[in-house]
Coordinates of C-alpha atoms in Angstrom, one line a residue:
Chain A
M237 CA -11.4 34.8 -45.9
T238 CA -10.3 34.3 -42.2
V239 CA -7.6 36.0 -40.8
D240 CA -6.0 32.6 -40.0
S241 CA -5.7 31.8 -43.5
D242 CA -4.3 35.1 -44.5
V243 CA -1.5 34.6 -42.0
E244 CA -0.9 30.9 -43.0
P245 CA -1.4 30.7 -46.8
G246 CA -2.0 26.8 -47.9
R247 CA -4.0 26.4 -44.4
P248 CA -7.7 25.3 -45.0
E249 CA -10.8 27.0 -43.4
A250 CA -11.4 26.1 -40.3
I251 CA -14.8 23.8 -40.4
K252 CA -17.9 25.5 -39.5
A253 CA -20.6 22.5 -39.3
V254 CA -24.0 22.9 -38.3
P255 CA -24.1 20.9 -35.0
V256 CA -26.2 17.7 -35.0
R257 CA -29.6 18.5 -33.8
H258 CA -30.7 16.6 -30.1
P259 CA -34.5 16.6 -29.8
G260 CA -34.6 13.9 -27.4
R261 CA -32.6 15.3 -24.8
W262 CA -34.7 18.4 -24.9
L263 CA -37.8 16.5 -24.4
G264 CA -36.1 14.7 -21.6
A265 CA -35.2 18.2 -20.2
A266 CA -38.7 19.2 -20.5
V267 CA -40.2 16.0 -18.9
I268 CA -37.7 16.1 -15.8
L269 CA -38.6 20.1 -15.5
V270 CA -42.4 19.3 -15.4
L271 CA -41.5 16.4 -12.8
I272 CA -39.5 19.4 -10.7
A273 CA -42.1 21.7 -10.8
M274 CA -44.7 19.2 -9.7
F275 CA -42.4 17.9 -6.5
V276 CA -41.8 21.5 -5.9
H277 CA -45.7 22.2 -5.8
F278 CA -46.2 19.3 -3.5
L279 CA -43.5 20.5 -1.1
V280 CA -45.2 24.0 -0.6
T281 CA -49.1 23.0 -0.5
S282 CA -48.9 19.6 0.9
K283 CA -50.8 19.4 3.9
A284 CA -49.2 16.4 5.6
L285 CA -46.0 17.5 5.7
E286 CA -46.7 20.6 8.1
W287 CA -43.6 22.2 7.9
P288 CA -44.1 24.5 10.7
E289 CA -44.6 21.4 13.2
Q290 CA -41.0 20.4 11.7
W291 CA -39.7 23.5 12.3
K292 CA -40.8 23.6 15.8
Y293 CA -39.0 20.1 16.8
L294 CA -36.3 20.5 14.1
F295 CA -33.9 22.0 17.1
S296 CA -35.3 20.7 20.0
D297 CA -33.3 19.2 22.7
P298 CA -34.7 15.6 22.5
V299 CA -33.9 15.5 18.6
L300 CA -30.6 17.6 19.2
K301 CA -30.0 14.9 21.5
G302 CA -30.5 12.1 19.1
V303 CA -28.6 13.8 16.6
R304 CA -25.5 13.9 18.8
N305 CA -26.0 9.9 19.5
T306 CA -26.5 9.3 15.8
I307 CA -23.3 11.0 15.5
W308 CA -21.2 9.5 18.1
L309 CA -22.6 6.2 17.1
T310 CA -21.2 6.5 13.6
V311 CA -17.8 8.2 14.4
A312 CA -17.4 5.2 17.6
A313 CA -18.8 2.6 15.1
M314 CA -16.4 3.8 12.3
I315 CA -13.2 4.1 14.5
G316 CA -14.1 0.8 15.9
A317 CA -14.6 -1.1 12.3
I318 CA -11.8 0.0 10.6
V319 CA -8.7 -0.6 13.7
F320 CA -10.6 -4.0 13.8
G321 CA -10.9 -4.4 10.2
I322 CA -7.3 -4.0 9.7
V323 CA -6.5 -6.7 12.3
L324 CA -9.1 -8.9 10.7
A325 CA -7.5 -8.4 7.5
L326 CA -4.2 -8.9 8.5
M327 CA -5.3 -12.3 9.9
R328 CA -6.7 -13.4 6.9
M329 CA -3.4 -12.6 4.9
S330 CA -1.7 -14.3 7.7
E331 CA 0.7 -17.3 7.1
N332 CA -0.8 -19.0 10.1
P333 CA -3.8 -21.1 8.7
L334 CA -5.4 -21.0 12.5
L335 CA -5.4 -17.3 12.6
R336 CA -6.4 -17.4 8.8
G337 CA -9.1 -19.7 9.4
A338 CA -10.8 -17.9 12.9
A339 CA -10.7 -14.4 10.5
F340 CA -12.9 -16.5 8.0
V341 CA -15.3 -17.9 10.4
Y342 CA -15.9 -14.3 11.8
L343 CA -16.3 -13.0 8.7
W344 CA -18.9 -15.7 7.5
F345 CA -20.7 -15.1 10.5
F346 CA -21.2 -11.3 10.9
R347 CA -21.7 -10.9 7.0
G348 CA -24.2 -13.9 7.2
T349 CA -26.6 -12.9 9.5
P350 CA -28.6 -9.4 9.6
L351 CA -27.5 -6.3 11.2
Y352 CA -30.7 -5.8 12.4
T353 CA -30.7 -9.9 14.2
Q354 CA -27.3 -9.1 15.8
L355 CA -28.5 -5.7 17.5
L356 CA -31.2 -7.3 18.8
I357 CA -28.9 -10.1 20.3
W358 CA -26.8 -7.1 22.0
G359 CA -30.1 -6.1 23.5
A360 CA -30.7 -9.4 25.1
I361 CA -26.9 -9.9 25.6
G362 CA -27.6 -10.3 29.5
S363 CA -29.5 -13.6 29.0
L364 CA -26.8 -14.9 26.5
L365 CA -23.9 -14.1 28.8
P366 CA -25.0 -13.5 32.3
T367 CA -21.6 -12.4 33.7
I368 CA -18.1 -11.5 32.2
G369 CA -15.2 -12.7 34.3
V370 CA -11.3 -12.5 34.1
G371 CA -9.6 -15.4 34.8
I372 CA -7.9 -18.5 33.2
P373 CA -10.2 -20.2 30.9
F374 CA -12.0 -23.1 31.6
G375 CA -10.4 -22.8 35.5
P376 CA -10.9 -20.2 38.3
E377 CA -12.1 -16.8 37.5
F378 CA -10.5 -13.9 39.4
H379 CA -13.4 -11.1 38.6
T380 CA -16.6 -11.1 37.6
W381 CA -19.3 -8.4 36.4
K382 CA -22.6 -8.5 35.6
T383 CA -23.0 -8.3 31.7
Q384 CA -26.3 -6.1 32.2
E385 CA -24.1 -3.8 34.5
L386 CA -21.0 -3.6 32.4
V387 CA -22.4 -3.5 28.8
N388 CA -25.0 -0.4 28.9
V389 CA -27.1 0.0 26.1
A390 CA -25.1 2.8 24.4
L391 CA -21.9 0.4 24.7
A392 CA -24.1 -2.5 23.4
A393 CA -25.2 -0.5 20.2
A394 CA -21.6 0.8 19.8
L395 CA -20.2 -2.8 20.0
G396 CA -23.3 -4.5 17.8
L397 CA -22.2 -1.9 15.0
I398 CA -18.4 -2.6 15.5
L399 CA -18.6 -5.9 15.1
N400 CA -20.8 -6.2 12.3
E401 CA -18.7 -3.3 10.5
A402 CA -15.5 -5.1 11.0
A403 CA -16.5 -7.9 9.0
Y404 CA -17.1 -5.4 5.9
M405 CA -14.1 -3.2 6.5
A406 CA -11.5 -6.5 7.0
E407 CA -12.5 -7.2 3.2
I408 CA -12.0 -3.2 2.0
V409 CA -8.6 -3.3 3.8
R410 CA -7.6 -6.7 2.4
A411 CA -8.8 -5.5 -1.4
G412 CA -6.5 -2.6 -0.2
I413 CA -3.6 -3.8 1.0
Q414 CA -3.6 -6.5 -1.9
S415 CA -3.4 -4.1 -4.5
V416 CA -0.2 -2.7 -3.5
D417 CA 2.4 -3.9 -6.0
E418 CA 4.9 -6.5 -4.2
G419 CA 7.8 -4.7 -5.3
Q420 CA 7.0 -1.8 -2.9
T421 CA 7.1 -4.1 0.1
E422 CA 10.6 -5.8 -1.6
A423 CA 11.9 -2.3 -2.0
A424 CA 11.1 -1.6 1.8
S425 CA 12.6 -5.0 2.9
A426 CA 15.9 -4.4 0.8
L427 CA 16.0 -1.4 2.6
G428 CA 15.9 -3.0 5.8
M429 CA 12.6 -1.7 7.0
S430 CA 10.5 -4.2 9.2
R431 CA 7.6 -5.8 8.6
L432 CA 5.6 -3.4 10.6
Q433 CA 7.3 -0.4 9.1
T434 CA 6.7 -1.5 5.9
L435 CA 3.1 -2.1 6.8
R436 CA 2.4 1.1 8.2
R437 CA 4.7 3.6 6.4
I438 CA 5.0 1.9 2.6
V439 CA 1.6 -0.5 2.4
L440 CA -1.2 1.3 4.5
P441 CA -0.6 4.6 2.7
Q442 CA -0.9 3.4 -1.0
S443 CA -3.6 1.0 -0.2
M444 CA -5.7 3.9 1.2
R445 CA -6.2 5.2 -2.3
V446 CA -8.5 1.7 -2.7
I447 CA -9.6 1.5 0.8
V448 CA -10.7 5.5 1.1
P449 CA -13.7 5.7 -1.5
P450 CA -15.3 2.0 0.0
T451 CA -15.2 3.4 3.5
G452 CA -16.7 6.8 2.5
N453 CA -19.7 4.8 1.4
E454 CA -19.5 2.4 4.6
T455 CA -19.5 5.6 6.5
I456 CA -22.4 7.1 4.9
S457 CA -24.2 4.0 5.4
M458 CA -23.1 3.5 8.7
L459 CA -25.0 6.8 9.6
K460 CA -27.9 5.8 8.5
N461 CA -27.5 1.9 10.0
T462 CA -27.6 3.7 13.4
S463 CA -31.1 3.8 13.1
L464 CA -31.0 0.1 13.3
V465 CA -29.6 0.6 17.4
V466 CA -33.5 0.8 17.9
A467 CA -33.4 -2.8 18.4
V468 CA -31.0 -2.4 21.2
P469 CA -32.9 -0.2 21.9
Y470 CA -30.7 2.9 22.1
S471 CA -32.3 6.2 21.2
E472 CA -30.6 7.8 18.3
L473 CA -32.2 10.5 15.6
T474 CA -34.9 8.0 14.2
F475 CA -36.1 6.7 17.7
T476 CA -36.2 10.2 18.9
A477 CA -38.5 11.0 16.0
Q478 CA -40.7 7.9 16.5
T479 CA -40.9 9.0 20.5
I480 CA -42.3 12.4 19.7
Y481 CA -44.7 11.1 17.2
A482 CA -45.9 8.2 19.3
S483 CA -47.4 11.1 21.3
T484 CA -48.0 13.9 18.8
Y485 CA -49.4 11.6 16.2
K486 CA -47.2 13.6 13.3
I487 CA -45.6 10.7 11.9
I488 CA -44.7 12.0 8.2
P489 CA -43.5 15.7 9.7
M490 CA -41.0 13.7 12.1
L491 CA -39.7 11.4 9.9
V492 CA -39.1 13.8 7.2
M493 CA -37.3 16.0 9.7
A494 CA -35.4 13.2 10.3
C495 CA -34.3 12.8 6.8
L496 CA -33.5 16.3 6.5
W497 CA -30.7 15.6 9.8
Y498 CA -29.7 12.5 7.7
L499 CA -29.2 14.5 4.6
L500 CA -27.3 17.2 6.0
L501 CA -25.0 14.9 8.0
S502 CA -24.3 12.8 4.8
S503 CA -24.0 15.8 2.7
I504 CA -21.0 16.8 5.4
L505 CA -19.8 13.2 4.8
M506 CA -19.7 13.6 1.3
V507 CA -17.4 16.4 1.4
G508 CA -14.9 15.2 3.9
Q509 CA -14.7 11.9 2.0
F510 CA -13.5 14.0 -1.4
Y511 CA -11.0 15.8 0.2
L512 CA -10.0 12.7 1.9
E513 CA -9.7 10.8 -1.6
R514 CA -8.0 14.1 -3.0
Y515 CA -5.3 13.4 -0.3
Y516 CA -4.6 9.9 -0.7
A517 CA -4.4 10.3 -4.7
R518 CA -1.2 12.5 -4.2
G519 CA 2.0 11.4 -6.0
T520 CA -0.5 8.9 -8.4
S521 CA -0.9 11.6 -11.5
R522 CA 1.5 13.3 -13.4
S523 CA 0.7 17.2 -13.1
A524 CA -1.2 19.5 -11.2
E525 CA -3.6 19.9 -14.2
A526 CA -4.5 15.9 -14.0
R527 CA -4.9 16.6 -9.9
Q528 CA -7.4 19.2 -11.3
R529 CA -9.3 16.8 -13.9
I530 CA -10.0 14.2 -10.9
R531 CA -11.4 17.4 -8.9
F532 CA -13.8 18.2 -11.5
R533 CA -14.7 14.5 -12.2
G534 CA -14.8 13.1 -8.5
G535 CA -16.8 16.4 -7.5
G536 CA -19.7 14.8 -8.8
G537 CA -20.8 12.7 -6.2
G538 CA -19.1 10.8 -3.5
Q539 CA -21.2 7.7 -3.8
Chain B
M69 CA 38.4 -25.4 3.5
N70 CA 35.7 -23.1 4.2
V71 CA 37.4 -19.8 5.8
Q72 CA 34.4 -18.3 6.6
K73 CA 33.1 -20.3 8.9
D74 CA 31.2 -18.1 11.5
P75 CA 30.0 -20.0 14.4
A76 CA 29.0 -16.6 16.7
G77 CA 27.5 -14.6 13.8
E78 CA 30.3 -12.4 13.9
R79 CA 32.7 -11.3 11.2
S80 CA 35.3 -13.4 11.0
S81 CA 37.1 -12.2 8.0
A82 CA 35.4 -8.8 7.7
D83 CA 37.4 -5.8 5.7
T84 CA 39.6 -8.7 4.0
G85 CA 37.8 -11.3 2.9
P86 CA 35.1 -11.1 -0.4
M87 CA 32.2 -9.3 0.0
V88 CA 29.9 -12.3 -1.2
K89 CA 30.6 -15.7 -1.4
A90 CA 28.5 -18.4 -2.7
E91 CA 29.0 -22.1 -2.2
Q92 CA 26.8 -24.6 -3.9
V93 CA 24.0 -22.3 -3.6
H94 CA 20.6 -24.1 -4.7
K95 CA 17.4 -22.7 -5.0
S96 CA 13.9 -24.1 -6.0
F97 CA 10.4 -22.7 -6.5
G98 CA 8.1 -25.2 -5.8
R99 CA 9.8 -28.5 -7.8
V100 CA 11.6 -26.3 -10.3
E101 CA 15.4 -26.0 -9.4
V102 CA 15.7 -22.5 -10.5
L103 CA 19.7 -22.3 -9.0
K104 CA 21.7 -25.9 -9.0
G105 CA 24.8 -25.0 -7.0
I106 CA 26.2 -21.9 -7.7
D107 CA 29.9 -21.0 -6.8
L108 CA 31.3 -17.6 -7.1
E109 CA 33.3 -14.8 -5.0
V110 CA 32.7 -10.9 -5.3
R111 CA 36.1 -9.2 -3.9
R112 CA 35.6 -5.8 -2.3
G113 CA 35.4 -3.1 -4.7
E114 CA 35.0 -5.4 -7.4
V115 CA 31.8 -4.7 -10.3
M116 CA 30.5 -8.3 -11.1
C117 CA 28.3 -8.3 -14.3
V118 CA 25.9 -11.4 -14.4
I119 CA 24.5 -12.1 -17.9
G120 CA 22.5 -14.9 -19.0
P121 CA 19.2 -15.7 -20.8
S122 CA 16.1 -15.2 -19.3
G123 CA 15.4 -17.9 -16.8
S124 CA 18.7 -18.7 -16.2
G125 CA 18.5 -18.0 -12.3
K126 CA 20.7 -14.6 -12.5
S127 CA 18.0 -12.4 -10.8
T128 CA 16.8 -15.2 -8.3
F129 CA 20.5 -15.5 -7.3
L130 CA 20.9 -11.7 -7.1
R131 CA 17.5 -12.1 -4.8
C132 CA 19.1 -14.6 -2.6
I133 CA 22.0 -12.1 -2.0
N134 CA 20.0 -10.1 0.3
H135 CA 17.7 -13.0 1.4
L136 CA 14.4 -11.6 -0.9
E137 CA 14.4 -15.6 -1.5
K138 CA 15.4 -18.5 0.7
I139 CA 18.2 -20.6 -0.9
N140 CA 17.1 -24.6 -0.2
A141 CA 21.0 -25.6 -0.1
G142 CA 24.4 -24.4 0.1
R143 CA 26.0 -21.5 1.9
L144 CA 26.1 -17.8 0.9
W145 CA 27.9 -15.3 2.9
V146 CA 27.9 -11.4 2.7
N147 CA 30.8 -9.1 4.3
G148 CA 31.5 -12.2 6.4
H149 CA 28.0 -12.9 7.3
L150 CA 26.2 -16.1 6.3
V151 CA 23.0 -14.7 4.9
G152 CA 19.8 -15.5 6.8
Y153 CA 21.0 -18.0 9.2
R154 CA 23.1 -18.4 12.3
E155 CA 25.4 -21.4 12.4
K156 CA 25.9 -22.9 16.0
G157 CA 27.0 -26.2 16.7
G158 CA 26.7 -27.8 12.9
K159 CA 23.4 -26.8 13.1
L160 CA 21.5 -23.8 11.5
Y161 CA 19.2 -21.4 12.9
E162 CA 17.2 -19.1 10.9
L163 CA 17.4 -15.7 11.9
R164 CA 14.5 -13.3 13.1
D165 CA 13.4 -11.0 10.8
R166 CA 14.9 -7.8 12.6
E167 CA 18.1 -9.8 12.0
V168 CA 17.3 -10.4 8.7
A169 CA 16.6 -6.7 8.1
A170 CA 19.8 -5.5 10.0
Q171 CA 21.8 -7.9 7.7
R172 CA 19.8 -5.9 4.6
R173 CA 21.1 -2.6 5.5
E174 CA 24.3 -3.2 4.4
I175 CA 23.1 -4.3 1.0
G176 CA 21.5 -1.6 -1.5
M177 CA 19.0 -2.9 -4.2
V178 CA 18.0 -1.8 -7.4
F179 CA 15.0 -3.2 -9.1
Q180 CA 14.1 -3.3 -12.8
R181 CA 11.0 -1.8 -12.4
F182 CA 12.2 1.1 -9.9
N183 CA 9.9 0.5 -6.9
L184 CA 10.4 3.8 -5.8
F185 CA 7.0 4.7 -3.3
P186 CA 4.7 6.4 -5.1
H187 CA 3.1 8.5 -2.3
M188 CA 6.7 10.1 -1.2
T189 CA 8.5 12.7 -3.2
A190 CA 12.2 11.8 -4.5
L191 CA 13.6 13.5 -1.6
D192 CA 11.4 11.4 0.9
N193 CA 11.8 8.6 -1.0
I194 CA 15.7 8.7 -0.1
M195 CA 15.1 9.9 3.3
E196 CA 12.7 7.2 4.7
A197 CA 14.9 4.2 5.6
P198 CA 17.6 6.4 7.0
L199 CA 15.3 8.3 9.2
R200 CA 13.2 5.1 10.0
V201 CA 15.6 2.5 10.0
K202 CA 18.9 4.1 11.3
R203 CA 16.9 6.9 13.2
Q204 CA 19.3 9.7 12.2
P205 CA 18.4 12.9 13.0
K206 CA 16.4 14.7 9.9
A207 CA 18.5 17.5 9.3
Q208 CA 21.5 15.6 8.5
V209 CA 19.4 12.9 6.3
K210 CA 18.3 15.9 4.8
E211 CA 21.4 17.3 3.8
R212 CA 22.6 13.6 2.3
G213 CA 19.5 13.1 0.8
L214 CA 19.9 16.4 -1.4
A215 CA 23.4 15.6 -1.9
L216 CA 22.8 12.2 -3.6
L217 CA 20.2 13.8 -5.6
E218 CA 22.5 16.3 -6.9
R219 CA 24.9 13.2 -7.5
V220 CA 22.9 11.3 -9.7
G221 CA 21.9 14.7 -11.5
L222 CA 18.4 15.2 -10.1
A223 CA 18.8 18.1 -7.6
D224 CA 15.7 20.0 -9.1
K225 CA 13.5 17.0 -8.6
A226 CA 13.6 16.4 -4.6
Q227 CA 10.1 17.8 -4.4
S228 CA 8.7 15.6 -7.4
Y229 CA 6.7 12.5 -7.2
P230 CA 8.0 9.3 -9.0
A231 CA 4.8 9.7 -11.7
Q232 CA 6.4 12.9 -12.8
L233 CA 10.0 12.0 -13.8
S234 CA 10.9 9.8 -16.4
G235 CA 11.9 6.1 -15.7
G236 CA 15.5 7.1 -16.1
Q237 CA 15.1 9.8 -13.7
Q238 CA 13.1 7.2 -11.3
Q239 CA 15.8 4.7 -11.7
R240 CA 18.6 7.3 -10.5
V241 CA 16.3 8.2 -7.3
A242 CA 16.2 4.3 -6.7
I243 CA 19.6 4.4 -6.8
A244 CA 20.3 7.4 -4.5
R245 CA 17.5 5.6 -2.2
A246 CA 19.6 2.6 -2.0
L247 CA 23.0 4.6 -1.5
A248 CA 21.3 6.3 1.7
M249 CA 21.3 3.5 3.9
E250 CA 25.8 3.5 2.8
P251 CA 25.7 0.0 1.9
A252 CA 29.0 -2.1 1.5
L253 CA 27.0 -3.7 -1.4
M254 CA 25.0 -2.6 -4.3
L255 CA 23.0 -5.2 -6.5
F256 CA 21.3 -4.3 -9.6
D257 CA 18.5 -6.5 -10.8
E258 CA 18.7 -5.5 -14.5
P259 CA 18.4 -1.6 -13.8
T260 CA 18.0 -0.7 -17.4
S261 CA 15.9 -3.5 -18.7
A262 CA 12.7 -1.1 -18.4
L263 CA 13.8 2.2 -19.8
D264 CA 13.3 3.8 -23.0
P265 CA 16.5 3.5 -25.2
E266 CA 17.4 7.2 -24.7
L267 CA 17.0 7.3 -21.1
V268 CA 19.6 4.1 -20.4
G269 CA 22.9 6.6 -20.8
D270 CA 22.1 8.5 -17.8
V271 CA 21.5 5.8 -15.8
L272 CA 24.5 3.8 -16.6
E273 CA 26.7 7.0 -16.2
V274 CA 25.7 7.1 -12.6
M275 CA 26.6 3.4 -11.8
K276 CA 29.9 3.9 -13.7
Q277 CA 30.8 6.7 -11.1
L278 CA 29.8 4.7 -8.6
A279 CA 32.2 2.0 -9.9
R280 CA 35.1 4.5 -9.9
D281 CA 34.1 5.4 -6.1
G282 CA 35.1 2.0 -5.4
M283 CA 31.6 0.7 -4.6
T284 CA 31.5 -3.5 -5.0
M285 CA 28.7 -4.0 -7.6
V286 CA 26.8 -7.1 -8.3
V287 CA 24.9 -6.1 -11.8
V288 CA 22.7 -8.1 -13.7
T289 CA 22.2 -6.8 -17.0
H290 CA 22.0 -7.2 -20.7
E291 CA 23.8 -3.9 -21.3
M292 CA 27.4 -5.6 -22.7
G293 CA 29.0 -2.4 -23.6
F294 CA 28.8 -1.4 -19.6
A295 CA 29.8 -5.2 -18.7
R296 CA 32.8 -4.5 -21.0
E297 CA 33.7 -1.2 -19.9
V298 CA 33.0 -0.7 -16.1
G299 CA 33.0 -4.5 -14.9
D300 CA 35.9 -6.3 -13.5
S301 CA 34.5 -9.6 -13.8
L302 CA 31.7 -11.3 -16.0
V303 CA 29.8 -14.5 -15.2
F304 CA 27.5 -16.1 -17.7
M305 CA 24.6 -17.9 -16.3
D306 CA 22.4 -20.5 -18.1
G307 CA 19.7 -23.1 -16.9
G308 CA 21.0 -22.4 -13.0
V309 CA 24.9 -22.7 -12.8
V310 CA 27.3 -20.5 -13.8
V311 CA 28.7 -21.5 -17.2
E312 CA 31.5 -19.5 -17.5
A313 CA 33.2 -16.7 -15.5
G314 CA 36.4 -14.3 -16.4
T315 CA 37.2 -10.7 -17.1
P316 CA 34.7 -9.2 -19.4
R317 CA 37.4 -8.7 -22.0
D318 CA 38.1 -12.8 -22.1
V319 CA 34.6 -13.7 -21.5
I320 CA 33.4 -11.7 -24.5
A321 CA 35.8 -11.9 -26.8
R322 CA 36.9 -15.5 -26.5
P323 CA 34.0 -17.3 -24.6
Q324 CA 34.9 -21.0 -24.6
H325 CA 31.9 -22.7 -23.7
P326 CA 29.4 -23.3 -26.5
R327 CA 26.4 -22.1 -24.6
T328 CA 28.4 -18.9 -24.3
Q329 CA 29.4 -18.2 -27.8
D330 CA 25.8 -19.1 -28.7
F331 CA 24.3 -16.3 -26.2
L332 CA 27.1 -13.7 -26.9
S333 CA 26.4 -14.1 -30.8
K334 CA 22.8 -13.2 -30.0
V335 CA 23.1 -10.0 -27.9
L336 CA 26.0 -8.7 -29.6

């Protein structure tokens, strides 16, 4: 007899059943634990990792400069790509077939060729376009610059990443804008809002819920893709690691050290992505508890 | 004779002429003709209810009034302005987006599916257009927004997001949002059709109050009780034409046309 049934006569006894055993789970856990132990043992005892050597360079000036370049390239490339991507997305949804076509051809080229190859071309941009001028198309030019002087390696690296990423961002933005219910645009129009106001105040904020998660992934990808600007060649984190081991021959320690930096930076990005997603999800759940649940589920991983 | 001809796009007979005047309005979607010549007038202060089976073109006609749909033939005036066009020297010129937007400011619209902005609180939904479109001072807009919420019985929901409100509450916020632009005409596109039955009453009550305050309203609805009680006129549409129009009492009690009789026998 439980207390409950004393209070509420007639109510059946609460169920106390023997739970189902899961030997498979215990076996799996044991395997994982052994693997973790082996890995930790490897990290501690491996001669190849040379932790002191890594520590020596982790905060050295050349490495910090490489980290700085990786960060600004990631930030500049994503900002540029988002702005240009919005323009491309609007072009793709335009009623003007020429704008639509132009955006399509752009996407076709930049998504259809490897980023590394594009960056190699940016490295040789001087031979593709020896000069850049301002003037009347097919007519006289008012001023002409040597491309080599105008586009230095840093700018070439950034432009290469921006133009490539913009093609992907355009598709993400387009999917986001199209995910917003047509009734929203109609309601805004009916209130007398202009098309630009409707886009900026009503459609884009709502499309953010669809745009932010893949954009977060793109940003984390971009962080790592910056290592490809070695093709230009522009010196960032991976390139710096290579430069160091070219003279010290400590290849694995330097590459692992670069990985540690990338992991730190991408972890920071994942935290930022989580808060951004939560911000743009406002107004979509009924209660504070529901938001809490989303937080719990969404906190697991940013990818 | 067409008294409303307004060559320069200025109000020729504003404040005296009808609020809405439709002459032979035609509308096609592709090869399907949805409106086949609508003629009607809505006087100032009049509450016109439009009924009819689905697909009869009643919602399309409502959407033509604020130019959410472009008409293919005929003429449509709101408050003395030709909707969507300027007529000059016998030729029609399409209005620019901003001119269309300016026309729409005189017309409030309430949708079947509310279409509140989900990323804004109820109060922000109401304040958005007066702030951004009319660029009125924030304090004044906020004060009026709160007053409007009070008027629709939702004073305590100012900071709620649409997803936290019931359908009936959302629709009342949507009505307040439309009223915030101080329109001369309110269009209601089946405002209670998406609501649970027990929530319909609150919305209709707000609309009745609005009618009592003298607002000109065109209401596409299935609520025959509302049409009978509040409507000044009742229009029955079917197959893209106005089949029958008159006072609600007459049309409901003594429908003349067999199609009206048939429809009413099913909904009453």
